[in-house]
PDB file of C-alpha atoms in Angstrom:
ATOM      1  CA  MET O1304      -0.099  -0.017  -0.026  1.00 46.00           C
ATOM      2  CA  SER O1305       1.432   3.436  -1.006  1.00 45.00           C
ATOM      3  CA  SER O1306       1.904   6.487   1.300  1.00 43.00           C
ATOM      4  CA  THR O1307       0.863   8.078   3.775  1.00 42.00           C
ATOM      5  CA  PHE O1308      -1.288   9.978   6.363  1.00 43.00           C
ATOM      6  CA  GLN O1309      -1.275  13.460   4.834  1.00 40.00           C
ATOM      7  CA  GLN O1310      -3.364  16.611   5.956  1.00 40.00           C
ATOM      8  CA  ALA O1311      -5.539  19.235   4.422  1.00 40.00           C
ATOM      9  CA  SER O1312      -4.061  21.130   1.614  1.00 43.00           C
ATOM     10  CA  PRO O1313      -2.054  24.331   2.377  1.00 45.00           C
ATOM     11  CA  CYS O1314      -1.986  27.436   0.255  1.00 45.00           C
ATOM     12  CA  PRO O1315       1.484  28.349  -1.069  1.00 43.00           C
ATOM     13  CA  ALA O1316       1.255  31.800   0.701  1.00 40.00           C
ATOM     14  CA  PRO O1317      -1.075  31.512   3.732  1.00 41.00           C
ATOM     15  CA  ALA O1318      -2.266  34.509   5.516  1.00 40.00           C
ATOM     16  CA  ALA O1319      -1.658  35.075   9.373  1.00 37.00           C
ATOM     17  CA  ASN O1320      -5.125  33.636  10.037  1.00 38.00           C
ATOM     18  CA  GLY O1321      -4.261  30.602   8.215  1.00 40.00           C
ATOM     19  CA  GLU O1322      -6.521  31.369   5.160  1.00 38.00           C
ATOM     20  CA  CYS O1323      -5.425  31.031   1.615  1.00 41.00           C
ATOM     21  CA  THR O1324      -4.655  34.344  -0.206  1.00 38.00           C
ATOM     22  CA  GLY O1325      -3.754  32.799  -3.567  1.00 38.00           C
ATOM     23  CA  ARG O1326      -5.959  32.978  -6.455  1.00 36.00           C
ATOM     24  CA  THR O1327      -8.464  30.322  -7.093  1.00 35.00           C
ATOM     25  CA  LEU O1328      -7.866  27.931 -10.086  1.00 36.00           C
ATOM     26  CA  THR O1329     -10.614  27.853 -12.787  1.00 37.00           C
ATOM     27  CA  ARG O1330     -12.192  24.489 -13.292  1.00 39.00           C
ATOM     28  CA  SER O1331     -11.626  22.976 -16.611  1.00 39.00           C
ATOM     29  CA  THR O1332     -14.775  22.878 -18.944  1.00 38.00           C
ATOM     30  CA  PRO O1333     -15.650  19.525 -20.560  1.00 37.00           C
ATOM     31  CA  GLN O1334     -14.089  20.981 -23.726  1.00 34.00           C
ATOM     32  CA  ASP O1335     -10.722  21.645 -21.988  1.00 41.00           C
ATOM     33  CA  ALA O1336      -7.772  19.249 -21.471  1.00 41.00           C
ATOM     34  CA  ALA O1337      -7.946  17.820 -17.964  1.00 44.00           C
ATOM     35  CA  LEU O1338      -4.262  18.629 -17.673  1.00 55.00           C
ATOM     36  CA  ARG O1339      -2.857  21.995 -18.885  1.00 56.00           C
ATOM     37  CA  ALA O1340       0.837  22.350 -19.133  1.00 57.00           C
ATOM     38  CA  GLU O1341       2.286  25.917 -18.968  1.00 57.00           C
ATOM     39  CA  PRO O1342       5.617  27.575 -18.437  1.00 52.00           C
ATOM     40  CA  PHE O1343       6.824  27.583 -14.858  1.00 51.00           C
ATOM     41  CA  LYS O1344       6.464  30.984 -13.437  1.00 55.00           C
ATOM     42  CA  VAL O1345       7.966  30.331 -10.007  1.00 59.00           C
ATOM     43  CA  ALA O1346      11.499  29.280  -9.893  1.00 70.00           C
ATOM     44  CA  CYS O1347      12.726  26.553  -7.335  1.00 76.00           C
ATOM     45  CA  SER O1348      14.887  29.201  -5.838  1.00 69.00           C
ATOM     46  CA  SER O1349      11.981  31.329  -4.960  1.00 71.00           C
ATOM     47  CA  CYS O1350       9.499  28.764  -4.009  1.00 75.00           C
ATOM     48  CA  ASN O1351       8.493  28.655  -0.347  1.00 66.00           C
ATOM     49  CA  LEU O1352       7.998  24.868  -0.382  1.00 72.00           C
ATOM     50  CA  ARG O1353      11.717  24.336  -1.416  1.00 67.00           C
ATOM     51  CA  GLU O1354      12.758  23.137   1.978  1.00 66.00           C
ATOM     52  CA  LEU O1355      10.163  20.335   1.786  1.00 68.00           C
ATOM     53  CA  CYS O1356      11.198  19.131  -1.730  1.00 72.00           C
ATOM     54  CA  LEU O1357      14.873  19.868  -1.924  1.00 67.00           C
ATOM     55  CA  PRO O1358      18.298  19.488  -0.023  1.00 61.00           C
ATOM     56  CA  VAL O1359      19.065  22.325   2.386  1.00 62.00           C
ATOM     57  CA  GLY O1360      21.934  24.712   1.498  1.00 65.00           C
ATOM     58  CA  LEU O1361      21.929  24.554  -2.316  1.00 69.00           C
ATOM     59  CA  SER O1362      24.159  27.032  -4.100  1.00 73.00           C
ATOM     60  CA  LYS O1363      22.818  29.469  -6.676  1.00 75.00           C
ATOM     61  CA  THR O1364      24.198  27.409  -9.470  1.00 75.00           C
ATOM     62  CA  ASP O1365      22.713  24.311  -8.242  1.00 74.00           C
ATOM     63  CA  LEU O1366      19.171  25.860  -7.980  1.00 76.00           C
ATOM     64  CA  GLU O1367      19.625  27.282 -11.516  1.00 77.00           C
ATOM     65  CA  GLN O1368      20.132  23.640 -12.704  1.00 76.00           C
ATOM     66  CA  LEU O1369      17.036  22.495 -11.064  1.00 78.00           C
ATOM     67  CA  ASP O1370      15.194  25.395 -12.453  1.00 79.00           C
ATOM     68  CA  THR O1371      15.964  24.101 -16.025  1.00 80.00           C
ATOM     69  CA  LEU O1372      14.797  20.667 -14.994  1.00 80.00           C
ATOM     70  CA  VAL O1373      11.483  21.804 -13.405  1.00 81.00           C
ATOM     71  CA  ALA O1374      10.442  23.886 -16.465  1.00 70.00           C
ATOM     72  CA  THR O1375       6.833  23.181 -16.685  1.00 86.00           C
ATOM     73  CA  ARG O1376       3.820  22.956 -14.257  1.00 87.00           C
ATOM     74  CA  ARG O1377       0.381  21.473 -14.738  1.00 94.00           C
ATOM     75  CA  THR O1378      -2.899  22.589 -13.462  1.00 96.00           C
ATOM     76  CA  VAL O1379      -5.305  19.733 -12.643  1.00 98.00           C
ATOM     77  CA  ALA O1380      -9.081  20.541 -11.825  1.00 98.00           C
ATOM     78  CA  ARG O1381     -10.850  18.979  -8.873  1.00 97.00           C
ATOM     79  CA  GLY O1382     -11.967  15.340  -9.675  1.00 97.00           C
ATOM     80  CA  ASP O1383      -9.522  15.066 -12.704  1.00 98.00           C
ATOM     81  CA  THR O1384      -6.590  12.505 -12.960  1.00 98.00           C
ATOM     82  CA  LEU O1385      -3.116  13.392 -13.038  1.00 98.00           C
ATOM     83  CA  PHE O1386      -2.220   9.760 -14.194  1.00 98.00           C
ATOM     84  CA  ARG O1387      -3.863   6.333 -14.200  1.00 97.00           C
ATOM     85  CA  ALA O1388      -2.775   2.803 -13.496  1.00 97.00           C
ATOM     86  CA  GLY O1389      -1.070   1.375 -16.574  1.00 97.00           C
ATOM     87  CA  ASP O1390      -0.064   4.819 -17.864  1.00 98.00           C
ATOM     88  CA  ALA O1391       3.729   4.963 -19.040  1.00 98.00           C
ATOM     89  CA  PHE O1392       5.868   6.429 -16.407  1.00 97.00           C
ATOM     90  CA  GLN O1393       7.975   9.457 -17.620  1.00 95.00           C
ATOM     91  CA  SER O1394       7.854  12.015 -14.796  1.00 94.00           C
ATOM     92  CA  LEU O1395       7.538  12.757 -11.082  1.00 92.00           C
ATOM     93  CA  PHE O1396       5.222  15.443  -9.987  1.00 93.00           C
ATOM     94  CA  ALA O1397       5.814  17.747  -7.060  1.00 90.00           C
ATOM     95  CA  VAL O1398       2.533  18.988  -5.649  1.00 91.00           C
ATOM     96  CA  ARG O1399       2.819  22.859  -5.626  1.00 91.00           C
ATOM     97  CA  THR O1400      -0.770  23.614  -4.499  1.00 91.00           C
ATOM     98  CA  GLY O1401      -3.810  21.448  -3.893  1.00 94.00           C
ATOM     99  CA  PHE O1402      -4.397  17.990  -2.602  1.00 94.00           C
ATOM    100  CA  PHE O1403      -4.537  14.554  -4.280  1.00 97.00           C
ATOM    101  CA  LYS O1404      -5.477  10.835  -3.519  1.00 97.00           C
ATOM    102  CA  THR O1405      -4.097   7.915  -4.962  1.00 96.00           C
ATOM    103  CA  CYS O1406      -6.027   4.825  -5.342  1.00 96.00           C
ATOM    104  CA  VAL O1407      -6.306   1.373  -6.931  1.00 95.00           C
ATOM    105  CA  SER O1408      -9.175  -0.680  -8.217  1.00 91.00           C
ATOM    106  CA  ALA O1409     -10.121  -3.412  -5.876  1.00 84.00           C
ATOM    107  CA  GLU O1410     -11.366  -6.968  -7.040  1.00 84.00           C
ATOM    108  CA  ASP O1411     -14.932  -5.883  -6.523  1.00 84.00           C
ATOM    109  CA  GLY O1412     -14.508  -2.552  -8.596  1.00 84.00           C
ATOM    110  CA  ARG O1413     -14.303  -0.137  -5.954  1.00 88.00           C
ATOM    111  CA  ASP O1414     -11.521   2.326  -5.592  1.00 90.00           C
ATOM    112  CA  GLN O1415      -9.389   1.663  -2.681  1.00 93.00           C
ATOM    113  CA  VAL O1416      -7.582   4.818  -1.526  1.00 95.00           C
ATOM    114  CA  THR O1417      -3.919   4.114  -0.876  1.00 92.00           C
ATOM    115  CA  GLY O1418      -2.550   7.703   0.036  1.00 91.00           C
ATOM    116  CA  PHE O1419      -3.096  11.312   0.278  1.00 92.00           C
ATOM    117  CA  GLN O1420      -0.580  13.781  -1.067  1.00 91.00           C
ATOM    118  CA  MET O1421      -0.229  17.491  -0.562  1.00 87.00           C
ATOM    119  CA  ALA O1422       1.945  20.494  -1.238  1.00 88.00           C
ATOM    120  CA  GLY O1423       5.554  19.483  -0.939  1.00 85.00           C
ATOM    121  CA  GLU O1424       4.896  15.903  -1.600  1.00 85.00           C
ATOM    122  CA  LEU O1425       5.886  13.767  -4.728  1.00 88.00           C
ATOM    123  CA  LEU O1426       3.550  11.868  -6.949  1.00 93.00           C
ATOM    124  CA  GLY O1427       4.489   9.237  -9.355  1.00 94.00           C
ATOM    125  CA  LEU O1428       7.097   7.240  -7.284  1.00 92.00           C
ATOM    126  CA  ASP O1429       5.027   4.096  -8.047  1.00 92.00           C
ATOM    127  CA  GLY O1430       6.019   4.029 -11.846  1.00 94.00           C
ATOM    128  CA  ILE O1431       9.789   3.727 -11.186  1.00 92.00           C
ATOM    129  CA  SER O1432       9.868  -0.190 -10.707  1.00 89.00           C
ATOM    130  CA  ASN O1433       8.380  -1.265 -14.016  1.00 93.00           C
ATOM    131  CA  ASP O1434       7.888   2.044 -16.101  1.00 96.00           C
ATOM    132  CA  ARG O1435       4.196   1.993 -15.601  1.00 97.00           C
ATOM    133  CA  HIS O1436       2.032   3.717 -12.939  1.00 97.00           C
ATOM    134  CA  SER O1437       0.402   1.304 -10.658  1.00 95.00           C
ATOM    135  CA  CYS O1438      -2.377   3.552  -9.205  1.00 96.00           C
ATOM    136  CA  ASP O1439      -4.496   6.599 -10.211  1.00 98.00           C
ATOM    137  CA  ALA O1440      -3.685  10.071  -9.000  1.00 98.00           C
ATOM    138  CA  VAL O1441      -6.844  12.218  -8.439  1.00 98.00           C
ATOM    139  CA  ALA O1442      -7.180  15.784  -7.523  1.00 98.00           C
ATOM    140  CA  LEU O1443      -9.349  16.411  -4.495  1.00 98.00           C
ATOM    141  CA  GLU O1444      -9.398  20.180  -5.190  1.00 96.00           C
ATOM    142  CA  ASP O1445      -8.111  22.408  -8.068  1.00 98.00           C
ATOM    143  CA  SER O1446      -4.251  21.794  -7.847  1.00 97.00           C
ATOM    144  CA  GLN O1447      -0.856  22.626  -9.414  1.00 95.00           C
ATOM    145  CA  VAL O1448       2.092  20.202  -9.857  1.00 94.00           C
ATOM    146  CA  CYS O1449       5.611  20.796 -10.940  1.00 91.00           C
ATOM    147  CA  VAL O1450       6.652  18.295 -13.848  1.00 92.00           C
ATOM    148  CA  ILE O1451      10.055  16.597 -13.181  1.00 89.00           C
ATOM    149  CA  PRO O1452      11.037  14.328 -16.189  1.00 92.00           C
ATOM    150  CA  TYR O1453      12.697  11.306 -14.499  1.00 92.00           C
ATOM    151  CA  GLY O1454      15.188  10.576 -17.037  1.00 92.00           C
ATOM    152  CA  GLN O1455      16.636  14.127 -16.597  1.00 89.00           C
ATOM    153  CA  LEU O1456      16.476  13.872 -13.052  1.00 87.00           C
ATOM    154  CA  GLU O1457      18.582  10.836 -13.056  1.00 88.00           C
ATOM    155  CA  GLU O1458      21.304  12.347 -15.004  1.00 87.00           C
ATOM    156  CA  LEU O1459      21.356  15.423 -12.855  1.00 83.00           C
ATOM    157  CA  SER O1460      21.447  13.285  -9.680  1.00 82.00           C
ATOM    158  CA  ARG O1461      24.744  11.584 -10.958  1.00 84.00           C
ATOM    159  CA  GLU O1462      26.407  14.892 -10.938  1.00 81.00           C
ATOM    160  CA  PHE O1463      24.591  16.517  -8.099  1.00 78.00           C
ATOM    161  CA  THR O1464      25.074  14.163  -4.972  1.00 78.00           C
ATOM    162  CA  ASP O1465      23.009  16.272  -2.708  1.00 76.00           C
ATOM    163  CA  LEU O1466      20.053  15.752  -4.916  1.00 77.00           C
ATOM    164  CA  GLN O1467      20.716  12.171  -5.202  1.00 79.00           C
ATOM    165  CA  HIS O1468      20.670  11.965  -1.320  1.00 79.00           C
ATOM    166  CA  GLN O1469      17.582  13.801  -1.052  1.00 76.00           C
ATOM    167  CA  PHE O1470      15.755  11.350  -3.463  1.00 78.00           C
ATOM    168  CA  HIS O1471      16.972   8.507  -1.507  1.00 79.00           C
ATOM    169  CA  LYS O1472      15.536  10.134   1.565  1.00 81.00           C
ATOM    170  CA  ILE O1473      12.269  10.558  -0.070  1.00 78.00           C
ATOM    171  CA  MET O1474      12.169   6.800  -1.179  1.00 78.00           C
ATOM    172  CA  SER O1475      13.046   5.880   2.343  1.00 80.00           C
ATOM    173  CA  ARG O1476      10.263   7.991   3.813  1.00 76.00           C
ATOM    174  CA  GLU O1477       7.694   6.272   1.570  1.00 76.00           C
ATOM    175  CA  ILE O1478       8.910   2.769   2.855  1.00 76.00           C
ATOM    176  CA  VAL O1479       8.638   4.022   6.344  1.00 77.00           C
ATOM    177  CA  ARG O1480       5.120   5.198   5.717  1.00 72.00           C
ATOM    178  CA  ASP O1481       4.045   1.997   4.092  1.00 72.00           C
ATOM    179  CA  HIS O1482       5.086   0.124   7.298  1.00 72.00           C
ATOM    180  CA  GLY O1483       3.187   2.582   9.405  1.00 71.00           C
ATOM    181  CA  VAL O1484       0.143   1.900   7.273  1.00 74.00           C
ATOM    182  CA  MET O1485       0.683  -1.709   7.703  1.00 73.00           C
ATOM    183  CA  LEU O1486       0.708  -1.325  11.467  1.00 74.00           C
ATOM    184  CA  LEU O1487      -2.325   0.768  11.397  1.00 71.00           C
ATOM    185  CA  LEU O1488      -4.389  -1.698   9.596  1.00 74.00           C
ATOM    186  CA  GLY O1489      -3.139  -4.641  11.222  1.00 76.00           C
ATOM    187  CA  SER O1490      -3.284  -3.874  14.994  1.00 79.00           C
ATOM    188  CA  MET O1491      -5.339  -0.710  15.732  1.00 90.00           C
ATOM    189  CA  ARG O1492      -8.953  -0.485  16.634  1.00 93.00           C
ATOM    190  CA  ALA O1493     -11.119   2.120  14.737  1.00 95.00           C
ATOM    191  CA  GLU O1494     -10.666   4.738  17.238  1.00 96.00           C
ATOM    192  CA  GLU O1495      -6.947   4.359  17.222  1.00 95.00           C
ATOM    193  CA  ARG O1496      -6.848   4.541  13.517  1.00 94.00           C
ATOM    194  CA  LEU O1497      -8.750   7.619  13.234  1.00 96.00           C
ATOM    195  CA  ALA O1498      -6.855   9.255  16.035  1.00 95.00           C
ATOM    196  CA  ALA O1499      -3.521   8.589  14.325  1.00 92.00           C
ATOM    197  CA  PHE O1500      -4.770   9.821  10.946  1.00 93.00           C
ATOM    198  CA  LEU O1501      -5.748  13.012  12.418  1.00 94.00           C
ATOM    199  CA  LEU O1502      -2.633  13.612  14.473  1.00 92.00           C
ATOM    200  CA  ASN O1503      -0.487  13.104  11.364  1.00 86.00           C
ATOM    201  CA  LEU O1504      -2.699  15.580   9.485  1.00 84.00           C
ATOM    202  CA  THR O1505      -2.144  18.260  12.116  1.00 87.00           C
ATOM    203  CA  GLN O1506       1.601  17.387  12.203  1.00 86.00           C
ATOM    204  CA  ARG O1507       1.941  18.059   8.559  1.00 80.00           C
ATOM    205  CA  LEU O1508      -0.159  21.246   8.766  1.00 77.00           C
ATOM    206  CA  GLN O1509       2.467  22.558  11.358  1.00 83.00           C
ATOM    207  CA  ALA O1510       5.351  21.716   8.980  1.00 82.00           C
ATOM    208  CA  ARG O1511       3.677  24.082   6.656  1.00 79.00           C
ATOM    209  CA  GLY O1512       3.017  26.983   8.949  1.00 80.00           C
ATOM    210  CA  PHE O1513      -0.617  26.082   9.634  1.00 80.00           C
ATOM    211  CA  SER O1514      -2.535  25.657  12.697  1.00 86.00           C
ATOM    212  CA  ALA O1515      -1.727  22.548  14.905  1.00 83.00           C
ATOM    213  CA  SER O1516      -5.374  22.075  16.009  1.00 89.00           C
ATOM    214  CA  SER O1517      -7.656  23.317  13.258  1.00 92.00           C
ATOM    215  CA  LEU O1518      -8.035  21.847   9.754  1.00 92.00           C
ATOM    216  CA  VAL O1519     -10.589  21.369   6.938  1.00 93.00           C
ATOM    217  CA  LEU O1520     -10.570  17.900   5.562  1.00 95.00           C
ATOM    218  CA  ARG O1521     -10.271  17.757   1.736  1.00 95.00           C
ATOM    219  CA  MET O1522     -11.320  14.168   1.478  1.00 96.00           C
ATOM    220  CA  THR O1523     -14.620  12.678   2.359  1.00 97.00           C
ATOM    221  CA  ARG O1524     -15.322  10.428   5.176  1.00 97.00           C
ATOM    222  CA  GLU O1525     -15.933   7.536   2.730  1.00 97.00           C
ATOM    223  CA  GLU O1526     -12.265   8.286   1.459  1.00 97.00           C
ATOM    224  CA  ILE O1527     -10.990   8.160   4.987  1.00 96.00           C
ATOM    225  CA  GLY O1528     -12.825   4.895   5.630  1.00 96.00           C
ATOM    226  CA  SER O1529     -11.287   3.409   2.387  1.00 95.00           C
ATOM    227  CA  TYR O1530      -7.833   4.557   3.416  1.00 94.00           C
ATOM    228  CA  LEU O1531      -8.066   3.295   7.026  1.00 94.00           C
ATOM    229  CA  GLY O1532     -10.037   0.022   6.319  1.00 92.00           C
ATOM    230  CA  LEU O1533     -13.120   1.201   7.783  1.00 95.00           C
ATOM    231  CA  LYS O1534     -16.716   1.431   6.917  1.00 96.00           C
ATOM    232  CA  LEU O1535     -18.375   4.738   6.352  1.00 97.00           C
ATOM    233  CA  GLU O1536     -20.603   4.350   9.419  1.00 98.00           C
ATOM    234  CA  THR O1537     -17.762   3.335  11.598  1.00 98.00           C
ATOM    235  CA  VAL O1538     -15.869   6.706  10.541  1.00 98.00           C
ATOM    236  CA  SER O1539     -18.955   8.835  11.188  1.00 97.00           C
ATOM    237  CA  ARG O1540     -19.652   7.015  14.504  1.00 98.00           C
ATOM    238  CA  THR O1541     -16.117   7.514  15.590  1.00 98.00           C
ATOM    239  CA  PHE O1542     -16.037  11.221  14.749  1.00 98.00           C
ATOM    240  CA  SER O1543     -19.300  11.570  16.798  1.00 97.00           C
ATOM    241  CA  LYS O1544     -17.740   9.726  19.734  1.00 98.00           C
ATOM    242  CA  PHE O1545     -14.510  11.817  19.610  1.00 98.00           C
ATOM    243  CA  GLN O1546     -16.816  14.949  19.755  1.00 97.00           C
ATOM    244  CA  GLU O1547     -18.808  13.558  22.649  1.00 97.00           C
ATOM    245  CA  ASP O1548     -15.586  12.704  24.457  1.00 97.00           C
ATOM    246  CA  GLY O1549     -14.378  16.192  24.118  1.00 98.00           C
ATOM    247  CA  LEU O1550     -11.426  15.234  21.858  1.00 98.00           C
ATOM    248  CA  LEU O1551     -12.784  17.138  18.783  1.00 97.00           C
ATOM    249  CA  GLU O1552     -15.127  19.858  17.531  1.00 97.00           C
ATOM    250  CA  VAL O1553     -16.692  18.655  14.251  1.00 96.00           C
ATOM    251  CA  LYS O1554     -18.601  20.923  11.759  1.00 94.00           C
ATOM    252  CA  GLN O1555     -18.977  18.808   8.604  1.00 90.00           C
ATOM    253  CA  ARG O1556     -15.195  18.986   7.130  1.00 93.00           C
ATOM    254  CA  GLN O1557     -14.022  21.524   9.735  1.00 95.00           C
ATOM    255  CA  ILE O1558     -12.111  20.024  12.594  1.00 96.00           C
ATOM    256  CA  ARG O1559     -10.769  21.498  15.850  1.00 96.00           C
ATOM    257  CA  ILE O1560      -8.661  19.288  17.893  1.00 97.00           C
ATOM    258  CA  VAL O1561      -9.584  20.067  21.496  1.00 97.00           C
ATOM    259  CA  ASP O1562      -7.548  17.258  23.274  1.00 97.00           C
ATOM    260  CA  GLN O1563      -4.584  16.405  21.321  1.00 95.00           C
ATOM    261  CA  ALA O1564      -3.079  14.560  24.312  1.00 96.00           C
ATOM    262  CA  GLY O1565      -6.318  12.482  24.509  1.00 97.00           C
ATOM    263  CA  LEU O1566      -5.923  11.403  20.877  1.00 96.00           C
ATOM    264  CA  GLN O1567      -2.298  10.774  21.400  1.00 95.00           C
ATOM    265  CA  ARG O1568      -3.072   8.398  24.374  1.00 95.00           C
ATOM    266  CA  LEU O1569      -5.377   6.516  22.151  1.00 94.00           C
ATOM    267  CA  VAL O1570      -2.676   5.859  19.597  1.00 90.00           C
ATOM    268  CA  ASN O1571      -0.134   4.979  22.456  1.00 87.00           C
ATOM    269  CA  SER O1572      -2.438   2.465  23.919  1.00 79.00           C
ATOM    270  CA  THR O1573      -1.679   0.271  20.865  1.00 62.00           C
ATOM    271  CA  ASN O1574       1.906  -0.245  22.115  1.00 59.00           C
ATOM    272  CA  CYS O1575       0.964  -1.045  25.724  1.00 50.00           C
TER     273      CYS O1575
END
């Protein structure tokens, strides 16, 4: 199972109150292409997500090399697919704005959510092993991605050891997250699974300068259930229980964590 507990999508330039001040992307019409490639207007050197994607302490020359590699970006409208299972693997995609889910088709035809990716995360790593993507990547809101041609990335990495090391770190992080999901699905009760999911969301928000206690879920409860291996009714019932127990305040997709320590105790009880 691919990545990861992730959190609600950050804006590239959040205001002090945590609200997004960036422009809203226009939804594609049925006549438009789902993916629109355009020249890259924000260089790696000036992107405020750089520390999440790139090695720390790069020289100006190194950043200029990366700018030539990441020359285009794509806009993906909410509900559209960035790539599908079976598509030829050519590029990695760094999420610049927005939020994605990855999913595979289960034997009964339903979509099984395997991960959620947000700004500063990479999509497309699944295609490296056999040159074909093994899952679908679907935008959960209007999003933009930086296109990173993988062949050129490999060439640059051979010359640029810091970049190669960073890529290895990203791959290792994916493996660790896969192990975390296996633990989550194999040994945790429903309450523990949802608590771990929410805590991870807030941790990721904090890393991007957002509130550690308030978030807006970009995914539906059904998608959360698919990822956590829970039925929709169980997810809804657990949210209600958390609210009754004073752990959360829930208003549709708006969540405020009231007792973070209480959620952490639920997760820690798995190891007791």
